[in-house]
Coordinates of C-alpha atoms and ligand atoms in Angstrom, one line a residue:
M158 CA -14.3 72.2 85.4
E159 CA -11.5 71.9 87.2
D160 CA -12.3 67.6 87.7
R161 CA -12.2 67.3 84.1
I162 CA -8.2 69.0 83.8
K163 CA -7.6 67.1 86.6
S164 CA -8.7 63.5 86.1
I165 CA -7.8 64.3 82.1
Q166 CA -4.2 64.6 83.5
T167 CA -4.4 61.4 85.9
D168 CA -5.8 59.6 83.2
F169 CA -3.8 61.0 80.4
D170 CA -0.5 60.2 83.1
N171 CA -1.0 56.7 84.2
E172 CA -1.9 55.8 80.1
I173 CA 1.3 57.2 79.0
A174 CA 3.5 55.5 81.5
V175 CA 2.0 52.0 79.8
V176 CA 3.0 52.7 76.8
D177 CA 5.7 50.8 75.2
D178 CA 5.6 51.1 71.3
I179 CA 4.1 53.1 68.7
K180 CA 0.6 51.9 68.0
K181 CA -0.4 52.1 71.9
L182 CA 1.6 55.8 71.7
E183 CA -0.6 56.8 68.5
E184 CA -4.1 55.5 69.7
I185 CA -2.9 58.1 73.4
R186 CA -2.3 61.0 70.5
L187 CA -5.9 60.5 69.1
K188 CA -7.5 60.3 72.4
Y189 CA -5.4 63.5 74.2
L190 CA -3.9 65.3 71.3
S191 CA -5.9 64.9 68.0
R192 CA -8.4 67.6 66.6
K193 CA -11.2 66.1 68.4
G194 CA -9.0 64.5 71.2
L195 CA -10.1 65.7 75.0
V196 CA -7.3 68.2 75.0
P197 CA -8.7 70.3 72.5
L198 CA -12.1 69.3 73.1
L199 CA -11.3 70.9 76.7
F200 CA -10.1 74.4 75.2
E201 CA -13.5 74.6 73.5
D202 CA -15.8 74.2 76.3
F203 CA -13.0 76.6 78.1
R204 CA -14.7 78.9 75.5
K205 CA -17.8 78.7 75.9
L206 CA -17.3 79.8 79.6
P207 CA -18.7 83.4 81.4
S208 CA -15.7 85.8 80.4
D209 CA -15.6 85.6 84.4
E210 CA -14.8 81.7 84.7
K211 CA -11.8 82.2 82.4
P212 CA -9.5 83.7 84.2
K213 CA -9.7 81.0 86.9
Y214 CA -9.1 78.4 84.2
G215 CA -6.6 79.5 81.4
K216 CA -3.7 78.7 83.4
T217 CA -4.3 75.6 84.7
L218 CA -4.9 74.2 81.4
N219 CA -2.3 75.8 79.3
I220 CA 0.2 74.0 81.9
L221 CA -2.1 70.5 81.5
K222 CA -1.7 71.0 77.7
N223 CA 1.8 71.9 77.4
V224 CA 2.9 68.9 79.8
V225 CA 0.8 66.6 78.4
Q226 CA 3.0 67.2 75.7
Q227 CA 6.2 67.3 76.6
K228 CA 5.7 63.5 78.2
F229 CA 4.0 62.8 75.2
D230 CA 6.9 63.8 73.0
D231 CA 10.0 62.0 75.2
V232 CA 8.6 59.0 75.3
K233 CA 7.9 59.4 71.3
N234 CA 11.8 60.7 71.3
N235 CA 12.8 57.2 73.7
L236 CA 10.5 54.6 71.6
E237 CA 11.9 55.9 67.8
M238 CA 14.7 55.8 69.3
N239 CA 15.1 52.3 70.8
A240 CA 13.0 51.4 67.1
S241 CA 16.2 52.5 65.3
G242 CA 18.4 50.6 67.5
K243 CA 20.3 53.7 68.8
K244 CA 21.4 53.7 72.3
S245 CA 21.6 57.3 73.8
T246 CA 25.1 57.9 73.0
V247 CA 25.4 60.0 76.8
D248 CA 26.4 57.7 79.8
L249 CA 26.4 59.8 83.1
T250 CA 28.8 57.4 84.6
L251 CA 32.0 57.7 82.4
P252 CA 34.4 59.2 84.8
A253 CA 35.3 63.0 84.0
R254 CA 38.1 63.5 81.3
R255 CA 40.6 65.5 82.6
N256 CA 42.1 68.6 80.8
E257 CA 45.7 68.6 80.8
V258 CA 47.1 71.4 80.3
G259 CA 50.8 71.3 78.9
S260 CA 54.0 73.8 80.6
L261 CA 57.4 74.8 79.2
H262 CA 60.0 72.4 78.8
I263 CA 62.1 73.0 82.2
L264 CA 65.2 73.9 79.6
T265 CA 63.3 76.7 78.2
Q266 CA 62.2 77.7 81.4
T267 CA 66.1 77.7 82.7
L268 CA 66.9 79.2 79.6
Y269 CA 64.4 82.4 80.0
E270 CA 65.4 83.2 83.7
M271 CA 69.3 82.9 81.6
K272 CA 68.5 85.7 79.1
E273 CA 66.3 87.9 81.6
I274 CA 69.0 88.0 84.2
F275 CA 72.1 88.5 81.6
K276 CA 69.4 91.0 79.9
G277 CA 69.8 92.8 83.2
L278 CA 73.2 93.5 83.2
G279 CA 73.1 94.8 79.7
F280 CA 73.2 92.5 77.2
S281 CA 70.9 91.4 74.3
V282 CA 70.1 88.5 72.4
Y283 CA 71.8 87.2 69.3
E284 CA 70.8 83.8 67.3
G285 CA 72.9 82.3 64.9
P286 CA 72.2 79.1 63.0
E287 CA 73.1 74.9 63.6
L288 CA 74.1 74.2 60.5
E289 CA 77.6 76.2 60.3
S290 CA 80.6 76.6 58.2
D291 CA 84.0 74.9 59.3
F292 CA 85.5 78.0 59.2
N293 CA 82.9 80.2 61.8
N294 CA 82.7 77.0 63.8
F295 CA 86.9 76.2 63.8
E296 CA 89.1 78.6 61.3
A297 CA 88.2 81.5 62.5
L298 CA 88.2 80.9 66.3
N299 CA 91.6 80.2 65.4
F300 CA 91.5 76.2 65.3
P301 CA 94.1 76.2 61.9
A302 CA 93.3 72.8 60.4
D303 CA 94.3 69.8 61.7
H304 CA 94.9 71.6 64.8
P305 CA 95.2 68.8 67.0
A306 CA 92.1 71.4 69.3
R307 CA 90.1 70.3 67.1
D308 CA 89.7 66.6 69.1
M309 CA 88.2 68.6 71.9
Q310 CA 85.4 68.4 70.0
D311 CA 84.2 65.6 67.8
T312 CA 82.3 66.7 64.8
F313 CA 79.1 66.2 62.8
F314 CA 80.7 66.9 59.5
I315 CA 78.1 67.4 56.5
N316 CA 80.8 67.6 54.3
E317 CA 83.5 69.0 54.0
N318 CA 82.7 72.4 54.3
F319 CA 79.8 72.4 56.8
L320 CA 78.6 70.9 59.9
L321 CA 76.6 71.1 63.2
R322 CA 78.1 73.5 64.9
T323 CA 79.5 71.8 68.1
H324 CA 79.6 75.5 69.9
T325 CA 77.3 78.4 70.2
S326 CA 81.1 80.1 69.8
P327 CA 80.6 80.6 65.8
V328 CA 77.7 83.0 66.4
Q329 CA 80.4 85.1 68.2
V330 CA 82.0 85.6 65.1
R331 CA 78.4 86.3 63.0
L332 CA 78.1 89.1 65.0
M333 CA 81.1 90.5 65.1
K334 CA 81.5 90.2 61.7
S335 CA 78.1 91.7 60.7
K336 CA 77.8 94.3 63.5
K337 CA 80.4 97.4 64.8
P338 CA 82.0 97.1 68.3
P339 CA 80.8 97.5 71.6
L340 CA 78.7 94.8 71.3
R341 CA 77.5 92.9 74.4
A342 CA 75.6 90.2 73.8
I343 CA 74.2 86.1 74.9
M344 CA 73.5 83.6 71.9
P345 CA 71.6 80.7 73.2
G346 CA 71.3 77.7 71.4
K347 CA 71.3 73.6 70.4
V348 CA 75.2 72.3 69.4
Y349 CA 75.8 69.1 68.6
R350 CA 79.1 66.6 69.7
N351 CA 78.9 62.9 67.8
E352 CA 80.1 61.5 71.8
A353 CA 79.5 58.0 73.0
I354 CA 75.3 58.6 75.0
S355 CA 75.8 58.2 78.7
A356 CA 74.2 60.0 82.2
K357 CA 76.8 62.5 81.0
S358 CA 77.0 63.7 77.9
Y359 CA 74.6 63.1 75.0
C360 CA 74.7 63.8 71.2
L361 CA 72.7 67.5 71.5
F362 CA 72.8 69.7 73.8
H363 CA 72.3 73.8 74.8
Q364 CA 74.4 76.8 75.5
V365 CA 74.7 80.2 76.0
E366 CA 77.2 81.6 74.6
G367 CA 78.5 85.2 76.1
L368 CA 80.3 88.3 74.1
Y369 CA 81.5 91.7 75.3
V370 CA 83.9 93.8 72.7
D371 CA 84.3 97.4 74.0
T372 CA 88.1 99.7 74.5
D373 CA 89.1 98.4 77.0
V374 CA 86.8 95.7 78.4
T375 CA 89.0 93.4 81.5
F376 CA 88.9 90.3 82.9
A377 CA 87.8 91.6 86.4
E378 CA 84.9 92.3 84.1
L379 CA 84.5 88.9 83.1
K380 CA 84.4 87.9 86.4
G381 CA 82.3 90.0 88.1
T382 CA 79.7 89.6 85.0
L383 CA 80.0 85.7 85.8
V384 CA 80.0 86.1 89.7
A385 CA 76.5 88.3 89.4
F386 CA 75.0 85.3 87.4
A387 CA 75.8 82.8 89.3
Q388 CA 74.6 84.6 92.6
Q389 CA 71.4 85.5 90.7
F390 CA 70.7 81.9 89.5
F391 CA 72.0 79.7 92.4
G392 CA 71.6 81.9 94.9
E393 CA 73.6 84.4 97.3
N394 CA 75.7 81.9 98.8
V395 CA 76.9 80.0 95.7
K396 CA 80.8 78.5 96.1
Y397 CA 82.5 78.8 92.7
R398 CA 85.5 78.8 91.4
F399 CA 88.0 79.7 88.5
R400 CA 90.7 77.5 87.0
P401 CA 93.2 77.8 84.3
S402 CA 91.9 76.7 80.8
F403 CA 92.6 76.6 77.5
F404 CA 90.5 77.5 75.0
P405 CA 92.1 78.6 70.8
F406 CA 89.9 81.4 70.8
T407 CA 90.7 82.9 74.2
E408 CA 93.9 84.1 76.0
P409 CA 93.6 83.9 79.0
S410 CA 91.2 81.2 79.4
A411 CA 89.5 79.7 82.0
E412 CA 86.6 77.4 83.6
V413 CA 84.2 78.0 86.2
D414 CA 82.9 75.3 88.9
I415 CA 79.9 75.5 91.6
W416 CA 80.1 73.7 94.1
W417 CA 77.6 70.6 94.1
E418 CA 76.7 68.5 97.3
P419 CA 73.5 66.2 97.2
K420 CA 72.1 66.1 100.3
G421 CA 73.5 63.6 102.8
K422 CA 75.8 63.1 99.6
Q423 CA 79.7 63.9 99.0
G424 CA 80.1 67.2 97.8
R425 CA 82.1 67.7 94.2
W426 CA 83.2 70.7 92.0
L427 CA 81.6 70.7 88.6
E428 CA 82.2 73.0 85.4
I429 CA 79.5 74.6 83.9
L430 CA 81.1 77.1 81.8
G431 CA 84.1 77.8 79.5
C432 CA 85.5 82.0 78.9
G433 CA 88.3 84.1 79.0
M434 CA 90.0 87.6 76.9
V435 CA 89.0 87.1 73.3
D436 CA 92.3 85.8 71.4
P437 CA 93.6 88.9 69.3
N438 CA 93.8 86.5 66.4
V439 CA 89.7 86.1 66.6
L440 CA 89.5 90.1 66.3
R441 CA 92.0 90.1 63.9
N442 CA 89.9 87.5 61.6
V443 CA 86.2 89.7 61.9
D444 CA 88.2 92.7 60.9
I445 CA 88.4 94.0 64.5
D446 CA 91.3 95.9 65.6
P447 CA 93.1 94.6 68.2
E448 CA 95.4 97.2 69.3
K449 CA 92.1 99.4 69.8
Y450 CA 89.5 96.9 70.9
T451 CA 89.4 94.0 73.7
G452 CA 86.6 91.4 74.3
Y453 CA 86.0 88.8 76.9
A454 CA 83.5 85.4 76.0
F455 CA 82.4 82.7 78.0
G456 CA 80.0 79.6 76.7
M457 CA 77.9 77.7 79.4
G458 CA 76.2 74.6 79.3
V459 CA 72.2 74.7 79.3
E460 CA 71.8 71.2 80.8
R461 CA 75.2 71.2 83.1
T462 CA 73.6 74.1 85.1
A463 CA 69.9 73.1 85.6
M464 CA 71.5 69.4 86.0
L465 CA 73.8 70.8 89.0
R466 CA 70.4 73.1 90.4
Y467 CA 67.7 70.7 90.1
G468 CA 69.5 67.7 91.5
I469 CA 68.9 66.1 88.1
T470 CA 71.8 63.0 87.4
D471 CA 71.1 61.8 83.8
I472 CA 71.3 64.4 81.2
R473 CA 69.1 62.2 78.8
T474 CA 65.7 62.8 81.0
F475 CA 66.0 66.1 79.5
F476 CA 65.0 64.6 76.4
D477 CA 63.1 61.9 77.0
N478 CA 59.7 63.5 77.0
D479 CA 58.8 61.4 80.0
K480 CA 55.9 63.3 81.5
R481 CA 57.1 62.1 84.8
F482 CA 59.9 63.9 84.9
L483 CA 59.0 67.3 82.8
T484 CA 55.5 67.4 85.3
Q485 CA 57.8 67.9 88.0
F486 CA 59.0 71.1 86.9
Ligands
LIG243 N1 83.0 77.2 72.8 C1 83.4 77.0 74.2 C2 83.3 75.0 74.2 O1 81.9 75.1 73.7 C3 83.0 77.5 75.8 C4 84.0 78.8 75.7 C5 83.4 79.7 75.0 C6 85.5 79.1 75.9 C7 83.7 80.9 75.4 C8 85.5 80.5 76.0 C9 84.6 81.5 75.5 O2 83.4 74.6 75.6

């Protein structure tokens, strides 16, 4: 019995190895696997064995049957695939596909970080629309019609009354109109200016506005808040200066510069934000009593701040969406 099993296995192996068409394969099936084939015959003989011999052969017989069937099926599949002209679609020589994972844009990361710092200083977050009324963007902020200060910001007008906001300050107006003091919030978002595009300016950028209105808010508090921000964002040893400035909606007004010294290059002051005490006229425009309340406001450029921190020299790279730039952060 054992010899027969072995010889059938060897014969089958030799014959199946040289099969190259369906007809020859069918002959093999008839010879080994059909009802009167060699393998079923073996099983028949097995049944006739005395029962004390059965355990000895049962297992090998089953293995034989499975192996023969498996090889037969494999060869059959291959032949059929070749016949229908199809090639296996699996090419094991191809290099593996890399799984690319996205990441947050450097501006988003910077914004998140700014928000966290200001939340730590007690500010909440408030947002307004990018399409604004002339009233909120200019009029309520103490820019009278035809006032030359409007020229400070080149505006994309939609029509006579609506425009793309040129700064986030109109969100101050919205906040003061919708809620009563005390108010303490930052207002992040996109702003638009109709400027010639260059390494320094783009038609679109981001600002984070800040506003604090309460009884007895002082300029000293404004300075303290902005210095605390600068030290958390740029590091304890950041070099900064407050420089007198002008905005129609703040009085007095200032700008804050940060000392920027790229390795091996001449250092210089770079402006990152404008700020000041909310002008009493603005408070009056939104029905807050300037005799009772005072406030401070600031607005910082997000791109400017990120450029300074990461040594980016061209503002346009933020908007090119070139992965070589984006993946560096
Ligand atoms: N809105 C001003 C700008 O865009 C910045 C600013 C905000 C100044 C708040 C003072 C107070 O330049």
